[in-house]
Coordinates of C-alpha atoms and ligand atoms in Angstrom, one line a residue:
M1 CA -14.7 3.9 10.9
K2 CA -12.7 0.9 10.2
V3 CA -13.8 -1.6 7.3
V4 CA -12.4 -5.0 6.8
T5 CA -12.8 -5.9 3.0
V6 CA -12.7 -9.7 2.3
V7 CA -11.8 -10.8 -1.2
G8 CA -10.2 -13.9 -2.7
A9 CA -11.3 -14.6 -6.3
R10 CA -10.7 -13.0 -9.6
P11 CA -13.9 -11.1 -10.0
Q12 CA -13.6 -9.8 -6.5
F13 CA -10.4 -8.0 -7.2
I14 CA -12.1 -6.3 -10.2
K15 CA -15.2 -5.4 -8.2
M16 CA -13.3 -4.1 -5.2
A17 CA -10.9 -1.8 -7.1
P18 CA -13.3 1.2 -7.7
V19 CA -15.0 0.8 -4.3
S20 CA -11.6 0.6 -2.4
R21 CA -10.4 3.8 -4.2
E22 CA -13.5 5.7 -3.0
L23 CA -13.6 4.1 0.5
R24 CA -10.2 5.1 1.4
K25 CA -11.1 8.9 1.1
Y26 CA -13.2 8.5 4.2
F27 CA -12.5 5.1 6.0
D28 CA -9.6 2.9 7.3
E29 CA -9.7 -0.1 5.1
I30 CA -8.1 -3.4 6.0
I31 CA -7.9 -5.8 3.1
V32 CA -8.1 -9.5 3.8
H33 CA -7.1 -11.8 1.0
T34 CA -8.5 -15.4 1.5
G35 CA -6.1 -16.8 -1.1
Q36 CA -8.9 -18.6 -3.0
H37 CA -7.2 -17.8 -6.2
Y38 CA -3.4 -17.6 -6.2
D39 CA -2.1 -18.3 -9.7
Y40 CA -0.4 -14.8 -10.9
E41 CA -3.0 -14.5 -13.7
M42 CA -5.9 -15.1 -11.4
D43 CA -4.7 -12.9 -8.7
R44 CA -1.6 -10.6 -8.7
I45 CA -2.1 -9.3 -12.0
F46 CA -5.3 -7.5 -11.1
F47 CA -3.7 -6.0 -8.1
E48 CA -1.0 -4.6 -10.3
E49 CA -3.1 -3.6 -13.1
L50 CA -5.9 -1.9 -11.1
S51 CA -3.4 -0.5 -8.4
I52 CA -5.3 -2.3 -5.6
P53 CA -3.5 -1.8 -2.3
E54 CA -1.6 -4.8 -1.0
P55 CA -3.7 -7.0 1.2
D56 CA -3.0 -6.4 4.9
Y57 CA -3.6 -10.1 5.6
H58 CA -3.1 -13.0 3.2
L59 CA -4.7 -16.1 4.6
G60 CA -3.3 -18.5 2.0
V61 CA -6.3 -20.8 2.1
G62 CA -6.0 -22.1 -1.6
S63 CA -8.0 -24.6 -3.3
G64 CA -10.0 -27.5 -1.9
S65 CA -13.6 -28.8 -1.2
H66 CA -16.4 -26.4 -0.4
G67 CA -16.4 -27.3 3.2
Y68 CA -12.7 -27.3 3.6
Q69 CA -12.2 -24.1 1.8
T70 CA -14.9 -22.2 3.5
G71 CA -14.2 -23.5 6.9
E72 CA -10.5 -22.6 6.6
M73 CA -11.4 -19.1 5.6
L74 CA -14.0 -18.8 8.4
K75 CA -11.4 -19.9 11.1
K76 CA -8.8 -17.4 9.8
I77 CA -11.0 -14.5 9.0
E78 CA -12.4 -14.7 12.5
E79 CA -9.0 -14.4 13.9
V80 CA -8.4 -11.2 11.9
L81 CA -11.7 -9.7 12.9
I82 CA -11.1 -10.4 16.6
K83 CA -7.7 -8.7 16.2
E84 CA -8.8 -5.7 14.0
K85 CA -12.3 -5.0 15.6
P86 CA -13.7 -3.3 12.5
D87 CA -17.1 -1.5 12.4
L88 CA -18.0 -3.3 9.1
V89 CA -17.1 -6.2 7.0
L90 CA -17.5 -5.6 3.3
V91 CA -18.0 -8.7 0.9
Y92 CA -18.3 -9.0 -2.8
G93 CA -20.3 -11.3 -5.1
D94 CA -21.0 -15.0 -4.4
T95 CA -17.9 -17.0 -3.9
N96 CA -16.8 -19.0 -0.9
S97 CA -14.8 -16.2 0.3
T98 CA -17.9 -13.9 0.3
L99 CA -19.8 -16.4 2.6
A100 CA -17.0 -17.0 4.8
G101 CA -16.3 -13.3 5.3
A102 CA -20.0 -12.5 6.0
L103 CA -20.5 -15.5 8.4
A104 CA -17.3 -14.7 10.4
A105 CA -18.5 -11.2 10.8
V106 CA -22.2 -11.8 11.8
K107 CA -21.2 -14.4 14.3
L108 CA -19.1 -11.6 16.0
H109 CA -21.9 -9.2 15.7
I110 CA -20.0 -7.0 13.3
K111 CA -22.1 -5.3 10.5
V112 CA -21.9 -6.7 7.0
A113 CA -22.2 -5.0 3.7
H114 CA -22.6 -6.9 0.6
V115 CA -21.9 -5.7 -2.8
E116 CA -23.8 -7.3 -5.6
A117 CA -26.6 -8.4 -3.3
G118 CA -30.0 -9.8 -4.6
L119 CA -28.6 -11.7 -7.6
R120 CA -30.5 -15.1 -8.2
S121 CA -30.5 -17.9 -10.6
F122 CA -33.0 -19.9 -8.6
D123 CA -30.8 -22.9 -8.7
K124 CA -29.7 -24.1 -5.5
R125 CA -27.3 -26.7 -6.9
M126 CA -25.0 -23.7 -8.0
P127 CA -22.5 -23.1 -5.1
E128 CA -22.9 -19.5 -5.9
E129 CA -26.5 -19.3 -5.3
V130 CA -26.1 -20.8 -1.9
N131 CA -23.4 -18.4 -1.0
R132 CA -25.4 -15.3 -2.1
V133 CA -28.7 -16.3 -0.4
L134 CA -27.0 -16.9 2.8
T135 CA -24.9 -13.7 2.7
D136 CA -28.0 -11.6 1.8
H137 CA -29.7 -12.9 4.7
V138 CA -27.0 -12.0 7.2
S139 CA -26.2 -8.6 5.8
D140 CA -27.1 -5.1 7.0
Y141 CA -26.3 -3.2 3.9
L142 CA -27.3 -4.9 0.7
F143 CA -26.0 -2.9 -2.4
A144 CA -28.1 -4.1 -5.2
P145 CA -26.7 -3.6 -8.7
T146 CA -30.1 -3.9 -10.5
E147 CA -33.9 -3.4 -9.9
T148 CA -34.2 -7.1 -10.4
A149 CA -31.9 -7.7 -7.6
V150 CA -34.0 -5.3 -5.5
E151 CA -37.1 -7.1 -6.3
N152 CA -35.4 -10.6 -5.5
L153 CA -34.4 -9.6 -2.1
Y154 CA -38.0 -8.0 -1.5
N155 CA -39.5 -11.4 -2.4
E156 CA -37.4 -13.1 0.3
G157 CA -38.7 -10.6 2.9
I158 CA -35.4 -8.6 2.9
R159 CA -36.4 -4.9 2.8
K160 CA -34.3 -3.2 5.5
G161 CA -30.9 -2.0 4.3
V162 CA -31.5 -2.5 0.6
Y163 CA -30.0 0.1 -1.7
L164 CA -30.2 0.2 -5.4
T165 CA -26.6 1.3 -6.3
G166 CA -25.8 0.2 -9.8
D167 CA -23.2 -2.2 -10.6
V168 CA -19.5 -1.8 -9.6
M169 CA -18.3 -3.8 -12.6
Y170 CA -19.7 -1.2 -14.9
D171 CA -17.7 1.3 -12.9
A172 CA -14.7 -0.7 -13.2
L173 CA -15.2 -1.1 -17.0
L174 CA -15.8 2.6 -17.7
S175 CA -12.6 3.6 -15.8
N176 CA -10.5 1.1 -17.5
I177 CA -11.7 0.8 -21.1
K178 CA -9.7 3.6 -22.5
I179 CA -6.6 2.6 -20.5
A180 CA -7.1 -1.0 -22.0
Q181 CA -7.4 0.3 -25.6
K182 CA -4.2 2.3 -25.1
K183 CA -2.1 -0.2 -23.2
S184 CA -3.0 -3.8 -24.4
R185 CA -1.2 -5.4 -27.3
I186 CA -3.1 -8.6 -27.0
L187 CA -4.7 -8.5 -30.5
E188 CA -1.3 -8.0 -32.0
E189 CA 0.3 -10.7 -29.8
L190 CA -2.4 -13.2 -30.8
G191 CA -2.6 -12.1 -34.5
L192 CA -6.2 -11.3 -34.2
K193 CA -8.3 -8.8 -36.3
S194 CA -11.2 -6.9 -34.6
K195 CA -14.5 -8.7 -35.2
K196 CA -12.9 -11.6 -36.9
Y197 CA -12.9 -14.0 -33.9
L198 CA -15.2 -15.2 -31.1
L199 CA -14.0 -15.1 -27.4
A200 CA -14.9 -17.9 -25.0
T201 CA -14.5 -18.5 -21.3
V202 CA -15.8 -21.5 -19.3
H203 CA -15.4 -22.2 -15.6
R204 CA -18.9 -23.0 -14.0
A205 CA -18.7 -26.2 -12.0
E206 CA -21.8 -27.5 -14.0
N207 CA -19.9 -27.2 -17.2
T208 CA -16.3 -28.2 -16.1
D209 CA -17.0 -31.0 -13.5
N210 CA -19.5 -32.6 -15.9
R211 CA -17.7 -34.6 -18.6
K212 CA -20.6 -34.6 -21.1
N213 CA -21.1 -30.8 -20.8
L214 CA -17.6 -29.9 -21.3
E215 CA -17.3 -32.3 -24.1
N216 CA -20.4 -31.0 -25.8
I217 CA -19.0 -27.3 -25.5
I218 CA -15.6 -28.1 -26.8
E219 CA -17.1 -30.2 -29.7
A220 CA -19.5 -27.3 -30.6
F221 CA -16.5 -24.8 -30.6
I222 CA -14.6 -27.1 -33.1
E223 CA -17.6 -27.9 -35.4
S224 CA -18.4 -24.2 -35.5
N225 CA -15.3 -23.8 -37.5
E226 CA -15.1 -20.2 -36.3
L227 CA -11.8 -18.8 -34.9
I228 CA -12.3 -19.0 -31.1
V229 CA -10.0 -17.4 -28.5
F230 CA -10.3 -19.4 -25.3
P231 CA -8.4 -18.1 -22.1
A232 CA -9.2 -21.1 -19.9
H233 CA -9.7 -20.8 -16.2
P234 CA -7.1 -23.1 -14.5
R235 CA -10.2 -25.2 -13.2
T236 CA -11.1 -25.9 -17.0
Q237 CA -7.5 -26.6 -17.9
K238 CA -7.6 -29.2 -15.2
Y239 CA -10.6 -30.9 -16.3
L240 CA -9.9 -30.8 -20.0
K241 CA -6.6 -32.7 -19.1
A242 CA -8.6 -35.0 -16.7
Y243 CA -11.1 -36.0 -19.6
N244 CA -8.4 -36.2 -22.2
L245 CA -9.8 -33.3 -24.1
I246 CA -6.8 -31.2 -24.1
E247 CA -5.2 -32.8 -27.1
K248 CA -8.3 -32.4 -29.1
V249 CA -8.5 -28.6 -28.3
K250 CA -4.8 -28.1 -29.0
K251 CA -5.2 -29.9 -32.3
A252 CA -8.2 -28.0 -33.4
E253 CA -7.0 -25.2 -35.9
N254 CA -9.9 -22.8 -34.9
I255 CA -9.3 -22.8 -31.3
L256 CA -6.7 -20.7 -29.6
L257 CA -6.4 -22.1 -26.2
I258 CA -4.4 -19.5 -23.9
N259 CA -4.0 -19.0 -20.1
P260 CA -6.2 -16.6 -18.4
V261 CA -5.4 -13.0 -19.3
G262 CA -5.3 -9.7 -17.2
Y263 CA -8.3 -7.4 -17.0
L264 CA -7.1 -4.8 -19.5
D265 CA -6.3 -7.6 -22.3
M266 CA -9.7 -9.1 -21.4
L267 CA -11.5 -6.0 -22.1
V268 CA -9.8 -5.6 -25.4
L269 CA -10.6 -9.1 -26.4
E270 CA -14.2 -8.7 -25.4
E271 CA -14.6 -5.3 -27.2
N272 CA -13.1 -6.5 -30.4
A273 CA -14.9 -10.1 -30.4
R274 CA -17.7 -10.6 -32.9
K275 CA -19.6 -12.8 -30.4
I276 CA -18.8 -13.9 -26.7
L277 CA -19.5 -17.5 -25.5
T278 CA -19.4 -17.7 -21.7
D279 CA -20.7 -19.2 -18.5
S280 CA -19.2 -16.3 -16.4
G281 CA -21.4 -13.7 -14.7
G282 CA -19.1 -10.9 -15.2
V283 CA -18.2 -11.6 -18.8
Q284 CA -22.0 -11.7 -19.7
K285 CA -22.3 -8.1 -18.3
E286 CA -19.1 -6.9 -20.0
A287 CA -20.5 -8.2 -23.4
Y288 CA -23.7 -6.2 -22.7
F289 CA -21.9 -3.0 -21.6
L290 CA -19.6 -3.3 -24.9
K291 CA -22.4 -4.2 -27.2
V292 CA -21.1 -7.7 -28.1
P293 CA -23.6 -10.4 -28.6
C294 CA -23.4 -13.0 -25.9
I295 CA -23.9 -16.7 -26.0
T296 CA -24.3 -18.0 -22.4
L297 CA -23.4 -21.6 -21.7
R298 CA -25.9 -22.0 -18.9
E299 CA -29.5 -22.8 -18.6
K300 CA -30.1 -19.8 -16.4
T301 CA -28.7 -16.4 -15.7
E302 CA -28.8 -13.8 -12.8
W303 CA -28.3 -11.1 -15.3
V304 CA -31.8 -11.3 -16.9
E305 CA -31.7 -7.9 -18.3
T306 CA -29.1 -8.7 -20.8
V307 CA -31.4 -11.5 -22.1
E308 CA -34.5 -9.5 -22.1
D309 CA -32.9 -6.8 -24.2
G310 CA -31.9 -9.4 -26.8
W311 CA -28.1 -9.3 -26.4
N312 CA -27.7 -12.5 -24.6
I313 CA -29.0 -16.1 -25.4
L314 CA -29.1 -18.9 -23.0
V315 CA -28.0 -22.2 -24.6
G316 CA -26.7 -24.4 -21.9
A317 CA -24.2 -27.1 -22.8
D318 CA -26.4 -28.2 -25.8
K319 CA -24.1 -28.8 -28.7
E320 CA -26.5 -28.0 -31.3
K321 CA -27.9 -24.9 -29.6
I322 CA -24.4 -23.5 -29.2
I323 CA -23.4 -24.0 -32.9
K324 CA -26.8 -22.4 -34.0
A325 CA -26.3 -19.4 -31.7
I326 CA -22.8 -19.0 -33.1
R327 CA -24.1 -19.0 -36.7
Q328 CA -27.4 -17.1 -36.3
F329 CA -27.7 -15.3 -33.0
E330 CA -28.0 -11.6 -33.7
P331 CA -29.0 -8.9 -31.0
A332 CA -32.6 -7.5 -31.4
G333 CA -32.1 -3.9 -30.4
E334 CA -30.4 -1.4 -28.0
T335 CA -28.6 -2.0 -24.8
Y336 CA -29.8 0.0 -21.9
T337 CA -26.8 0.4 -19.6
Y338 CA -28.5 2.6 -17.1
K339 CA -30.1 -0.7 -15.8
F340 CA -26.7 -1.2 -14.2
G341 CA -26.3 2.3 -12.9
N342 CA -24.3 5.3 -14.3
G343 CA -20.7 4.2 -13.5
K344 CA -20.8 5.8 -10.0
A345 CA -22.1 2.8 -8.1
S346 CA -18.8 2.9 -5.9
K347 CA -19.3 6.5 -5.0
K348 CA -23.0 5.7 -4.0
I349 CA -22.1 2.9 -1.9
V350 CA -19.4 4.9 0.1
K351 CA -22.0 7.6 0.4
I352 CA -24.5 5.3 2.0
L353 CA -21.7 4.0 4.3
I354 CA -20.8 7.5 5.4
Ligands
UD1_1 C1 -14.7 -19.5 -7.9 C2 -16.3 -19.1 -7.5 C3 -16.9 -18.7 -8.7 C4 -16.4 -17.6 -9.5 C5 -14.9 -17.9 -9.9 C6 -14.4 -16.8 -10.5 C7 -16.9 -20.5 -5.4 C8 -17.7 -21.6 -5.0 N1 -16.7 -20.4 -6.9 O1 -14.8 -20.6 -8.9 O2 -18.3 -18.4 -8.1 O3 -17.1 -17.5 -10.7 O4 -14.2 -18.3 -8.7 O5 -13.3 -17.1 -11.3 O6 -16.3 -19.7 -4.6 N2 -7.2 -23.1 -9.4 C9 -5.9 -23.0 -9.8 N3 -5.3 -21.6 -9.5 C10 -6.1 -20.6 -8.9 C11 -7.4 -20.8 -8.6 C12 -8.0 -22.0 -8.9 O7 -5.2 -23.7 -10.3 O8 -5.4 -19.5 -8.8 C13 -7.8 -24.5 -9.8 C14 -7.7 -25.3 -8.7 O9 -7.7 -26.7 -9.3 C15 -9.1 -25.2 -8.0 C16 -10.1 -24.9 -9.2 O10 -9.4 -24.1 -10.0 O11 -9.5 -26.4 -7.4 C17 -11.4 -24.2 -8.7 O12 -11.1 -23.0 -7.9 P1 -12.1 -22.5 -6.9 O13 -11.6 -21.3 -6.3 O14 -12.6 -23.5 -6.0 O15 -13.3 -22.2 -7.8 P2 -13.6 -21.5 -9.2 O16 -14.0 -22.4 -10.2 O17 -12.4 -20.6 -9.4
UDP2 N1 -11.5 -11.9 -16.7 C1 -10.2 -11.6 -16.9 N2 -9.4 -12.6 -17.6 C2 -9.9 -13.7 -18.0 C3 -11.2 -14.0 -17.9 C4 -12.0 -13.2 -17.1 O1 -9.8 -10.6 -16.6 O2 -9.0 -14.5 -18.6 C5 -12.4 -10.9 -15.9 C6 -13.6 -10.5 -16.8 O3 -13.4 -9.5 -17.7 C7 -14.5 -10.2 -15.7 C8 -14.2 -11.1 -14.6 O4 -12.9 -11.7 -14.8 O5 -14.3 -8.9 -15.3 C9 -15.2 -12.3 -14.5 O6 -14.6 -13.2 -13.6 P1 -15.2 -14.8 -13.7 O7 -15.5 -15.0 -15.0 O8 -13.8 -15.5 -13.1 O9 -16.0 -15.0 -12.6 P2 -17.7 -14.7 -12.5 O10 -17.8 -13.3 -13.0 O11 -18.4 -15.8 -13.4 O12 -17.9 -14.9 -11.0

């Protein structure tokens, strides 16, 4: 069987790594990189660190508006699919690359498998929510990471082809955490001591493209007076400059603004942080897996288990709530990582495909 894997953005490289390794034992895999992310630290570094095979096709789509970006991908993925005639197209998560891959395939009557199916924020203003709802509704195999995801699909009438597999990001973390602890020098490089700093990431459109929200978040970081390590996504760096906030951040003695880091450094930064502030989906989960309290800079989350179990708190872009959570939020009890599988989701997915 021939499988075309379509990826393009940072979290997709991390998600595909364990699946691709397993998939290649049984199938021919063709990797299509849409080019949605392209800076070294958003792209290449993950292929190098995680030994992901070189993409067979690089579409070089790059940045742009949603319509432009998704449209260019759709056109170019279709060309590849017509040429390669795969039996299946595999897509991950909820980015524009996910939707373009799924749509190109279904229109050519090629089966679609969606890894991380069934996640919902129930907020259609999020581009990711639109991408995942549409992708799920055209998929033949829906690999749901959690029971909540299975329920969400069920509630939308999707019952055929749904499999509870566990989360491939948990697989990735388990197989890389020891390597990260051994290889990463990031704490030394940045002069950090374990549990003496907070870690922050921000990149969601609702926070970056909204001046007030980004300003609130930055002011909360500064006023908290805690040492905050902030590996900023290029989108966030762009808006910090556009809103003239960059100087304020650079001047703040308690904020350590750095470029995005690789996966191994990120795992070490996460594990050693006292708390994590983020609007990232993946980082919320990793905080939970690593037992680090998470303050989520959003009103809603798809990863409800992390909130229900008391390890994650939703504060939006509300300055006072962020500061209060930084000072006071403490987890209530245990983490139950089995809710995200047993670290063998990739094997389960490939077994189902076989
Ligand atoms: C995308 C996904 C989001 C995911 C995130 C992971 C969509 C709609 N959004 O958001 O779901 O959580 O990736 O990180 O697909 N840029 C660079 N260099 C890069 C990549 C981006 O400078 O390598 C800048 C460009 O100015 C670009 C902006 O970041 O316009 C946004 O990039 P884009 O891929 O459109 O969305 P993300 O915010 O990265
Ligand atoms: N990540 C990374 N370096 C960074 C920030 C994040 O390696 O500087 C990793 C993080 O550990 C997680 C993934 O990227 O595995 C999350 O991706 P992102 O936050 O870009 O997107 P989301 O999960 O919100 O879609």
